[in-house]
XYZ file of C-alpha atoms in Angstrom:
664
model
C 245.773 114.348 -248.080
C 242.690 113.568 -246.081
C 241.195 114.597 -242.648
C 244.501 114.583 -240.799
C 247.074 117.309 -240.502
C 250.554 117.164 -241.923
C 253.540 116.790 -239.726
C 254.180 120.553 -240.184
C 250.762 121.237 -238.848
C 251.344 119.661 -235.512
C 251.078 121.735 -232.239
C 254.498 122.665 -230.933
C 254.941 123.762 -227.209
C 255.282 127.492 -228.190
C 252.105 127.380 -230.338
C 250.347 125.705 -227.533
C 251.326 128.455 -225.021
C 250.000 130.956 -227.632
C 246.822 129.237 -228.026
C 246.320 129.148 -224.226
C 246.766 133.010 -224.267
C 244.120 133.227 -226.958
C 241.747 131.242 -225.123
C 242.273 133.237 -222.091
C 241.549 136.391 -223.979
C 238.560 134.945 -225.486
C 237.143 133.973 -222.210
C 237.413 137.506 -220.991
C 235.980 139.152 -224.103
C 232.868 141.364 -223.655
C 229.997 139.062 -222.775
C 227.541 141.822 -223.330
C 227.957 141.991 -227.016
C 227.849 138.295 -227.304
C 224.516 138.315 -225.447
C 223.046 141.150 -227.706
C 224.140 139.045 -230.871
C 222.485 135.856 -229.394
C 219.334 137.659 -228.627
C 219.368 139.123 -232.202
C 219.043 135.580 -233.470
C 216.344 134.175 -231.296
C 213.496 134.985 -233.853
C 215.515 133.050 -236.534
C 216.096 130.139 -234.100
C 212.354 130.002 -233.283
C 211.446 129.897 -236.936
C 213.997 126.934 -237.369
C 212.427 125.218 -234.437
C 209.077 125.410 -236.033
C 210.542 124.365 -239.521
C 209.594 127.789 -240.997
C 212.703 127.756 -243.226
C 211.774 130.698 -245.508
C 211.212 132.879 -242.545
C 214.575 131.652 -240.992
C 216.495 132.312 -244.103
C 215.079 135.873 -244.286
C 215.833 136.723 -240.719
C 219.292 135.159 -240.795
C 220.065 137.026 -244.029
C 218.951 140.249 -242.382
C 221.077 139.693 -239.343
C 224.059 138.589 -241.348
C 223.850 141.702 -243.440
C 223.959 143.598 -240.188
C 227.204 141.942 -239.314
C 226.037 139.087 -237.125
C 228.649 136.394 -237.672
C 226.420 133.753 -236.174
C 223.776 134.380 -238.644
C 226.235 133.983 -241.535
C 227.452 130.734 -239.920
C 223.924 129.235 -239.636
C 223.097 130.408 -243.195
C 226.350 128.890 -244.587
C 225.384 125.609 -242.950
C 221.911 125.596 -244.444
C 223.318 126.343 -247.874
C 225.941 123.639 -247.463
C 223.589 121.041 -246.504
C 220.373 121.996 -248.295
C 218.487 122.436 -245.009
C 215.140 124.108 -246.185
C 216.844 125.448 -249.153
C 218.691 124.143 -252.394
C 222.200 123.235 -251.659
C 224.744 125.895 -252.888
C 228.427 125.101 -251.968
C 229.969 128.171 -253.382
C 227.451 130.485 -251.371
C 227.962 128.278 -248.368
C 231.739 128.704 -248.328
C 231.402 132.535 -248.877
C 229.032 132.739 -246.003
C 231.134 130.574 -243.758
C 234.247 132.843 -244.658
C 232.307 135.887 -243.736
C 231.393 134.471 -240.438
C 235.002 133.103 -239.732
C 236.368 136.457 -240.717
C 234.164 138.009 -237.929
C 235.440 135.703 -235.428
C 232.998 132.797 -235.632
C 235.265 129.755 -234.501
C 232.801 127.051 -235.765
C 232.707 128.478 -239.149
C 236.408 128.447 -239.334
C 236.316 124.832 -238.316
C 233.792 123.922 -240.899
C 235.906 125.617 -243.442
C 239.025 123.648 -242.368
C 236.925 120.399 -242.816
C 235.909 121.546 -246.361
C 239.277 122.624 -247.603
C 240.797 119.344 -246.333
C 238.883 117.622 -248.888
C 239.950 119.870 -251.675
C 243.013 118.938 -253.965
C 245.914 120.728 -252.619
C 243.832 122.148 -249.802
C 245.895 120.834 -246.740
C 247.705 124.098 -246.039
C 244.460 126.183 -246.100
C 242.810 123.453 -244.018
C 245.617 123.847 -241.401
C 245.279 127.764 -241.325
C 241.449 127.653 -240.765
C 242.052 125.047 -238.060
C 244.371 127.278 -236.133
C 242.423 130.253 -236.788
C 239.440 128.057 -235.228
C 241.418 126.972 -232.323
C 242.673 130.660 -231.631
C 239.044 131.675 -231.586
C 238.368 129.064 -228.759
C 236.372 126.497 -230.721
C 236.651 123.285 -228.789
C 236.775 120.782 -231.543
C 239.534 122.580 -233.252
C 241.553 122.604 -230.053
C 241.056 118.957 -229.678
C 242.018 118.341 -233.256
C 245.126 120.160 -232.660
C 246.223 118.840 -229.470
C 245.304 115.079 -230.233
C 246.080 115.155 -233.875
C 242.500 113.809 -234.483
C 241.104 114.052 -237.961
C 238.735 117.114 -238.908
C 234.964 117.171 -238.630
C 233.561 114.386 -241.034
C 231.886 116.104 -244.136
C 228.901 113.992 -243.449
C 228.118 115.573 -240.185
C 228.804 119.133 -241.026
C 225.968 121.161 -239.416
C 224.798 118.342 -237.168
C 227.156 119.597 -234.527
C 225.179 122.740 -234.227
C 222.291 122.359 -231.922
C 220.523 125.132 -233.549
C 220.345 123.557 -236.925
C 220.511 119.965 -236.080
C 217.038 119.381 -234.936
C 215.197 121.342 -237.828
C 217.513 119.524 -240.302
C 216.535 116.121 -238.903
C 212.883 116.901 -238.579
C 212.608 118.404 -242.161
C 214.519 115.273 -243.450
C 211.995 113.126 -241.597
C 209.099 114.998 -243.064
C 210.515 114.520 -246.544
C 211.316 110.922 -245.763
C 214.885 111.689 -246.758
C 216.653 108.661 -245.629
C 220.006 109.431 -247.239
C 220.213 112.640 -245.261
C 219.298 110.972 -241.796
C 222.164 108.395 -242.646
C 224.459 111.182 -243.335
C 223.877 112.928 -239.927
C 224.185 109.633 -238.377
C 223.197 108.907 -234.751
C 222.288 112.257 -233.814
C 219.119 111.805 -236.029
C 218.121 109.373 -233.680
C 218.591 111.279 -230.310
C 217.630 114.842 -231.277
C 214.274 116.183 -229.641
C 212.049 119.083 -230.465
C 211.125 121.775 -227.701
C 208.241 119.385 -226.768
C 210.753 116.497 -226.082
C 209.503 114.574 -228.954
C 212.142 112.620 -230.948
C 212.637 112.400 -234.682
C 211.062 108.973 -234.535
C 207.735 110.458 -232.972
C 207.938 112.936 -235.954
C 208.064 110.187 -238.407
C 205.103 108.522 -236.688
C 203.162 111.645 -237.093
C 204.290 112.322 -240.761
C 203.684 108.649 -241.617
C 207.146 108.457 -243.339
C 207.901 104.648 -243.008
C 211.298 104.792 -244.410
C 212.564 107.489 -242.299
C 211.195 105.570 -239.179
C 212.901 102.447 -240.386
C 216.104 104.523 -240.940
C 216.073 106.069 -237.583
C 215.486 102.625 -235.730
C 218.607 101.396 -237.637
C 220.481 104.362 -236.154
C 219.498 103.314 -232.757
C 216.420 105.423 -232.038
C 214.660 104.738 -228.794
C 211.197 103.064 -229.549
C 209.884 103.773 -226.107
C 211.146 107.378 -225.860
C 208.519 109.718 -224.291
C 207.938 113.472 -224.633
C 207.084 115.894 -221.775
C 203.505 114.569 -221.428
C 204.547 110.945 -221.645
C 203.585 110.265 -225.368
C 205.480 107.724 -227.221
C 205.958 107.073 -230.974
C 203.602 104.155 -230.820
C 200.729 106.323 -229.577
C 201.343 108.952 -232.112
C 201.401 106.171 -234.865
C 198.343 104.603 -233.516
C 196.366 107.857 -234.324
C 197.129 107.387 -237.995
C 194.508 105.865 -240.355
C 196.863 103.160 -241.534
C 198.932 100.748 -239.354
C 202.379 100.740 -241.189
C 204.231 102.539 -238.564
C 202.624 100.872 -235.890
C 203.414 97.618 -237.231
C 207.154 98.842 -237.591
C 207.174 99.870 -234.125
C 205.576 96.950 -232.760
C 208.168 94.656 -234.668
C 210.981 96.828 -233.004
C 209.641 96.160 -229.455
C 207.353 99.165 -228.764
C 205.449 98.385 -225.521
C 201.469 98.475 -225.991
C 200.881 98.865 -222.298
C 203.037 102.166 -221.744
C 200.509 104.970 -220.569
C 200.904 108.816 -220.989
C 200.433 111.457 -218.251
C 196.685 110.900 -218.519
C 196.998 107.028 -218.036
C 196.067 106.390 -221.818
C 197.986 103.752 -223.806
C 198.294 103.624 -227.769
C 194.984 101.813 -227.826
C 193.178 104.920 -226.582
C 194.845 107.093 -229.302
C 193.888 104.594 -231.937
C 190.209 104.655 -230.563
C 189.935 108.377 -230.331
C 191.262 108.912 -233.888
C 188.769 106.196 -235.069
C 191.631 104.202 -236.544
C 190.121 100.622 -236.814
C 193.381 99.309 -238.530
C 195.599 100.443 -235.566
C 193.131 98.986 -233.039
C 193.386 95.736 -234.777
C 197.173 95.849 -234.898
C 197.486 96.622 -231.248
C 195.086 93.894 -230.343
C 197.145 91.483 -232.420
C 200.173 92.587 -230.433
C 198.336 91.768 -227.198
C 197.505 95.207 -226.009
C 195.580 95.297 -222.831
C 191.990 95.858 -224.044
C 190.451 96.698 -220.578
C 193.155 99.209 -219.533
C 191.579 102.282 -217.883
C 193.007 105.815 -218.003
C 193.175 108.184 -214.966
C 189.313 108.965 -215.070
C 188.505 105.189 -215.232
C 187.458 105.146 -218.870
C 188.585 102.391 -221.352
C 189.154 102.699 -224.961
C 185.809 101.972 -225.997
C 184.403 104.854 -223.706
C 186.886 106.926 -225.450
C 185.646 106.005 -229.009
C 182.106 106.355 -227.995
C 182.486 109.916 -226.628
C 183.980 111.238 -229.929
C 181.627 109.244 -232.286
C 184.607 106.895 -233.418
C 182.290 104.470 -234.960
C 184.738 102.236 -236.728
C 187.137 101.974 -233.712
C 184.256 101.382 -231.369
C 183.160 98.590 -233.718
C 186.343 96.970 -233.851
C 186.812 97.226 -229.889
C 183.429 95.673 -229.458
C 184.282 92.835 -231.747
C 187.270 92.104 -229.561
C 184.773 91.562 -226.702
C 185.422 94.987 -225.026
C 182.387 96.603 -223.156
C 181.986 100.281 -222.312
C 182.310 101.084 -218.596
C 180.466 104.582 -218.698
C 178.008 103.972 -221.333
C 176.287 100.897 -219.924
C 172.751 101.824 -220.444
C 173.374 102.850 -223.946
C 175.496 99.592 -224.562
C 172.830 97.252 -223.246
C 170.433 98.357 -226.113
C 173.035 98.167 -228.873
C 174.971 95.162 -227.958
C 172.574 92.512 -229.029
C 173.460 90.362 -226.230
C 170.608 88.741 -224.065
C 170.593 87.035 -220.720
C 168.018 84.175 -220.692
C 168.613 83.773 -217.004
C 167.159 87.158 -216.080
C 163.764 87.522 -217.862
C 161.763 90.756 -217.466
C 162.685 94.205 -218.524
C 165.358 93.274 -220.957
C 162.665 91.096 -222.856
C 160.069 93.465 -222.668
C 158.206 93.857 -226.221
C 159.882 90.713 -227.618
C 157.646 88.684 -229.856
C 157.081 84.869 -228.919
C 159.647 83.744 -231.616
C 162.422 85.753 -230.095
C 161.532 84.423 -226.612
C 161.699 81.022 -227.823
C 164.926 81.425 -229.548
C 166.618 82.774 -226.480
C 165.341 79.948 -224.550
C 166.584 77.378 -227.382
C 162.999 76.082 -227.277
C 163.379 74.149 -230.650
C 159.769 72.823 -231.017
C 158.323 76.241 -230.272
C 160.744 77.787 -232.756
C 159.930 75.259 -235.340
C 156.183 75.575 -234.847
C 156.289 79.421 -235.022
C 158.504 79.353 -238.263
C 156.206 76.816 -239.861
C 153.358 79.026 -239.052
C 154.926 81.791 -241.096
C 157.371 83.415 -238.431
C 159.907 85.719 -239.988
C 163.505 84.141 -239.502
C 164.994 87.652 -240.177
C 162.982 89.397 -237.667
C 164.820 92.437 -235.880
C 164.358 93.097 -232.268
C 163.816 96.687 -230.944
C 167.443 96.904 -229.833
C 168.330 96.130 -233.656
C 169.681 92.587 -233.124
C 168.645 89.720 -235.425
C 167.203 86.412 -234.262
C 170.322 84.724 -235.583
C 172.420 86.937 -233.400
C 170.154 86.283 -230.326
C 170.488 82.400 -230.840
C 174.383 82.880 -231.272
C 174.751 85.006 -227.945
C 172.477 82.364 -226.132
C 174.395 79.328 -227.584
C 170.973 78.296 -228.645
C 172.280 75.844 -231.163
C 169.131 73.947 -232.170
C 167.428 77.291 -232.776
C 170.452 78.382 -234.876
C 170.040 75.491 -237.114
C 166.303 76.171 -237.451
C 166.743 79.697 -238.387
C 169.223 79.155 -240.935
C 167.072 76.415 -242.587
C 164.167 78.740 -242.747
C 166.171 81.561 -244.579
C 168.007 83.726 -241.763
C 170.439 85.909 -243.438
C 173.862 84.946 -242.168
C 175.451 88.204 -243.314
C 172.775 90.444 -241.492
C 174.934 93.073 -239.385
C 174.283 94.057 -235.723
C 173.940 97.667 -234.970
C 177.890 97.747 -234.770
C 178.069 96.283 -238.352
C 179.220 92.806 -237.631
C 177.717 89.575 -238.489
C 177.243 86.507 -236.221
C 180.177 84.231 -237.720
C 182.587 87.251 -237.319
C 181.724 88.151 -233.903
C 182.083 84.433 -232.894
C 185.523 84.129 -234.669
C 186.764 87.432 -232.957
C 185.587 86.342 -229.563
C 187.458 82.924 -230.034
C 184.260 81.079 -229.443
C 185.119 77.753 -231.004
C 181.960 76.001 -229.884
C 179.906 78.694 -231.495
C 181.760 78.581 -234.813
C 181.646 74.775 -234.943
C 177.915 75.014 -234.296
C 177.327 77.817 -236.941
C 179.129 75.795 -239.587
C 177.325 72.645 -238.706
C 174.088 74.452 -239.034
C 174.885 75.236 -242.540
C 176.635 78.792 -242.296
C 178.973 79.441 -245.065
C 182.320 79.928 -243.872
C 182.897 83.171 -245.827
C 179.667 84.625 -244.654
C 180.093 88.209 -243.437
C 178.627 91.782 -243.187
C 179.318 94.130 -245.964
C 182.046 96.102 -243.992
C 183.676 93.174 -242.234
C 186.967 91.324 -243.316
C 186.563 87.662 -244.157
C 186.114 85.422 -241.060
C 189.189 83.396 -241.984
C 191.285 86.676 -242.151
C 189.748 87.707 -238.840
C 190.620 84.297 -237.345
C 194.174 84.371 -238.466
C 194.764 88.052 -237.233
C 193.437 87.252 -233.855
C 195.600 84.119 -233.729
C 192.645 81.767 -233.234
C 194.433 78.961 -235.322
C 191.871 76.221 -234.331
C 188.990 78.380 -235.664
C 191.033 79.235 -238.840
C 191.235 75.552 -239.362
C 187.667 74.854 -238.831
C 186.856 77.502 -241.509
C 189.486 76.059 -244.006
C 187.847 72.702 -243.431
C 184.573 74.077 -244.327
C 185.670 75.459 -247.480
C 186.657 79.116 -246.557
C 188.456 80.977 -249.436
C 192.186 81.289 -248.872
C 192.241 84.296 -251.239
C 190.482 86.822 -248.847
C 192.432 89.687 -247.937
C 192.639 92.382 -245.090
C 192.598 96.064 -245.596
C 196.263 96.120 -246.672
C 195.629 93.075 -249.190
C 197.469 90.553 -247.012
C 196.132 87.009 -247.480
C 195.643 84.555 -244.573
C 198.910 82.867 -245.697
C 200.769 86.124 -245.233
C 199.366 86.821 -241.913
C 200.087 83.187 -240.607
C 203.668 83.662 -241.849
C 203.907 87.059 -240.031
C 202.702 85.227 -236.940
C 205.174 82.513 -237.267
C 202.440 79.869 -237.210
C 203.894 77.001 -239.053
C 201.035 74.614 -238.417
C 198.580 77.160 -239.965
C 200.726 77.713 -242.828
C 200.866 74.008 -243.795
C 197.114 73.871 -243.260
C 196.698 76.888 -245.723
C 199.063 75.324 -248.208
C 197.010 72.113 -247.955
C 194.029 74.018 -249.017
C 195.853 75.533 -251.992
C 196.556 79.005 -250.797
C 198.383 80.827 -253.554
C 202.171 81.185 -252.444
C 203.043 84.191 -254.630
C 199.978 86.277 -254.034
C 201.106 90.058 -253.356
C 199.605 92.529 -251.116
C 199.200 96.132 -251.678
C 202.767 96.873 -250.943
C 204.042 94.121 -253.265
C 205.015 91.695 -250.599
C 204.550 87.918 -250.679
C 203.927 85.452 -247.898
C 207.648 84.447 -248.208
C 208.527 88.190 -247.650
C 206.507 88.065 -244.436
C 208.038 84.858 -243.267
C 211.686 86.312 -243.960
C 210.704 89.624 -242.139
C 210.007 87.814 -238.834
C 212.859 85.424 -239.275
C 210.526 82.337 -239.617
C 212.769 79.611 -241.034
C 210.208 76.917 -240.880
C 207.705 78.875 -242.608
C 210.114 79.888 -245.321
C 211.039 76.355 -246.067
C 207.237 75.401 -246.245
C 206.712 78.180 -248.681
C 209.867 77.370 -250.826
C 208.889 73.719 -251.076
C 205.459 74.832 -252.341
C 207.014 76.860 -255.110
C 207.382 80.426 -253.540
C 209.591 82.744 -255.789
C 212.338 84.283 -253.483
C 213.036 86.880 -256.177
C 209.885 88.885 -255.692
C 210.527 92.432 -254.464
C 207.983 94.650 -252.829
C 207.344 98.188 -254.111
C 210.407 99.627 -252.363
C 212.612 96.949 -253.872
C 213.014 94.883 -250.808
C 213.334 91.152 -251.411
C 212.633 88.387 -248.766
C 216.392 88.249 -248.490
C 216.493 91.982 -247.610
C 213.816 91.546 -245.097
C 215.635 88.506 -243.519
C 218.934 90.411 -243.354
C 217.374 92.746 -240.764
C 216.457 90.039 -238.337
C 218.735 88.848 -235.370
C 218.130 85.175 -236.275
C 220.144 84.042 -239.449
C 218.385 80.668 -239.780
C 216.092 82.006 -242.496
C 219.160 83.102 -244.695
C 220.232 79.500 -245.641
C 216.682 78.238 -247.302
C 216.505 81.574 -248.983
C 219.956 81.267 -250.597
C 219.583 77.633 -251.290
C 216.512 78.648 -253.450
C 218.728 81.028 -255.429
C 217.356 84.277 -253.679
C 219.366 87.208 -255.303
C 222.322 87.872 -252.999
C 223.262 91.313 -254.374
C 219.981 92.617 -255.259
C 219.280 96.320 -254.458
C 216.407 98.033 -252.785
C 215.040 101.535 -253.711
C 217.908 103.027 -251.687
C 220.403 100.876 -253.412
C 221.062 98.742 -250.423
C 222.172 95.124 -250.583
C 221.173 92.375 -247.913
C 224.732 92.626 -246.720
C 224.446 96.259 -246.296
C 221.281 96.262 -244.208
C 222.689 93.479 -241.868
C 226.121 95.294 -241.563
C 224.253 98.531 -240.606
C 222.138 96.902 -238.223
C 224.829 94.945 -236.492
C 223.327 91.720 -237.403
C 226.657 89.630 -237.015
C 225.336 86.057 -237.425
C 223.415 87.277 -240.607
C 226.589 88.875 -241.999
C 228.440 85.497 -241.404
C 225.899 83.676 -243.304
C 225.848 86.072 -246.189
C 229.727 86.031 -246.408
C 229.501 82.293 -246.866
C 228.147 82.745 -250.194
C 230.464 85.508 -251.414
C 228.466 88.667 -251.752
C 229.605 91.732 -253.582
C 231.715 93.263 -250.578
C 232.246 96.659 -252.045
C 228.620 97.580 -253.597
C 227.642 100.941 -252.880
C 224.160 102.463 -252.088
C 222.678 105.653 -253.316
C 224.693 107.641 -250.733
C 227.811 105.860 -251.544
C 227.895 103.860 -248.528
C 229.536 100.337 -248.666
C 228.789 97.620 -246.131
C 232.009 98.299 -244.345
C 231.195 102.080 -244.053
C 227.809 101.183 -242.692
C 229.189 98.915 -240.276
C 231.739 101.465 -239.130
C 229.138 104.332 -238.844
C 227.123 101.921 -236.420
C 230.211 101.217 -234.442
C 229.926 97.408 -235.262
C 233.553 96.393 -234.696
C 233.079 92.738 -235.084
C 231.362 93.004 -238.406
C 233.942 95.546 -239.381
C 236.539 92.710 -238.780
C 234.490 90.151 -240.669
C 234.282 92.257 -243.743
C 237.931 93.244 -243.728
C 239.011 89.676 -243.455
C 236.572 88.652 -246.304
C 238.415 91.269 -248.483
C 236.236 94.369 -248.329
C 238.074 97.631 -249.452
C 238.642 99.962 -246.621
C 239.724 102.677 -249.020
C 236.553 103.325 -250.748
C 234.862 106.749 -249.883
C 231.112 107.411 -249.808
C 229.316 110.387 -251.326
C 230.576 112.819 -248.657
C 234.114 111.758 -249.395
C 234.850 109.724 -246.193
C 235.941 106.238 -245.946
C 235.165 103.635 -243.060
C 238.405 104.514 -241.112
C 237.399 108.315 -241.295
C 233.899 107.594 -240.029
C 235.118 105.428 -237.088
C 237.883 107.812 -235.988
C 235.670 110.693 -236.354
C 233.030 109.235 -234.045
C 235.498 107.896 -231.566
C 234.930 104.235 -232.160
C 238.312 102.934 -231.112
C 237.294 99.227 -231.494
C 236.233 99.832 -235.034
C 239.417 101.618 -235.906
C 241.449 98.715 -234.328
C 239.330 96.303 -236.509
C 239.743 98.173 -239.764
C 243.603 98.344 -239.047
C 244.022 94.568 -238.707
C 245.278 92.805 -242.068
């Protein structure tokens, strides 16, 4: 039993001739009636395309009761696979039987596939297959002629273009990774009527696990829709940066522009998503990119009142191009080389500061001058001194009680701005003048966090030497040590560890610094952390351990130190996946080899019933299938849909995988 037909069911010459006659008759059948039947289903198809499943079910039910076989076929697939409705296998078979009885060839083919999995169902499967072929269904004809296996149970419904898209998009919206994996590669390639892929839908819905699964299935991270929008642009408009980080980690390009010339940074700016602005900047997005109208991202933020994004962009050194007059008064920056209008109304103390006239500044402060004086533009004297690099005045202002945490009109303090601009000399001068290394405005991240995120390692080291706290965190709860590991900066990691950074602190997703080092394949950083006592067994909130994270990388170097430190080789994440399953599914040959050297559980199953061998087979990874078979993986095991690795490979036409599975 299985997906293949018995010897008695093979096509003979006479049967083939009869089949050709049947096909000729089918091609000549009344096209007008078929057109009417198709038009009757258009409202239901439109409801499916817009994911209005209740409406689609009602319309299909009405059409089916009226004798429309295509309606019964689609309804049967929906109930079979639980697309927008609770799965009901009995009802599905009844509907498919009705459709096949009315001449729907695809329904007969699905019934053949279903009956082939029933005990003693081979004969019935053969009858339905011949019925489907006689009705002209191409897959049935191919199966008979080539003696190929029937439709894999796991892709039932995914072959129908009407249902495939809605099924995938609904699964993405529900973050249903198991279903996306069952559908397989079509999940990664399907598009909606606007040209958006499932990955773009995941970016919009914020379903991180679905996005990760689609990428593993081969989704194009740079795919564009009809107006040039990429998944990264859509993700950038979200309030958090989780999917943005995921896409960037898979090679999404920050410089790609849509039809209006806008990059992902523009989308983040318009949505007032400071988190995504920071993530894109850290990925080296071009800050001064212009759209088709000549505007930059800061112009876009200012135009819609996106204050948080505007502040983040300003902190990165970006200036508005179409709001120059307004920005001059709010930037807090002053030019001592051009006295005149810009300094109109300034008190003597401010003028002395901007010139760095230390004797005058000291005299005025001693006479009662206010070190926390605010200028008409809103900036503080301390900010004036910082912008003018008036280091002597800086020291005097701080000595007379200037508030180091005072924010400028954009909400930023003097040290944070110096850090984000990468102004080493100013940071050094501020610290030397007595400014605390953790001084910041209320709405800011700690300067050390900002320095690490901006990859200003020299400044980060200055702050550490001055006593900055290593326990400060960003909006996602990540410490400087985690961020340095994610950046692959081993020198800074060593510096942080020397300053007693906590190695096993966890962020809001339960991830440690070791997790981040493993997730980017940083073997050097992983070794440093393990020597410092990092625990390789800590899993994040989704059950993903550092070894799971490392298994997804192309470089296997980080695997050895983790396993040497007793990282759990067969641990399961929230989906039941082991590190070996992840590496096998993603085609990481070197990682699979490294894991096999430590004798992992070859036949462990995830929640969908997949083994590492089935996962590798589904992805077409012949080399990995060969490695697993030679290591002793059981090729006869079947997943939750009743198929084994050989069935999957043969059904998908992966000849190299079939060959690898057949070798002793």
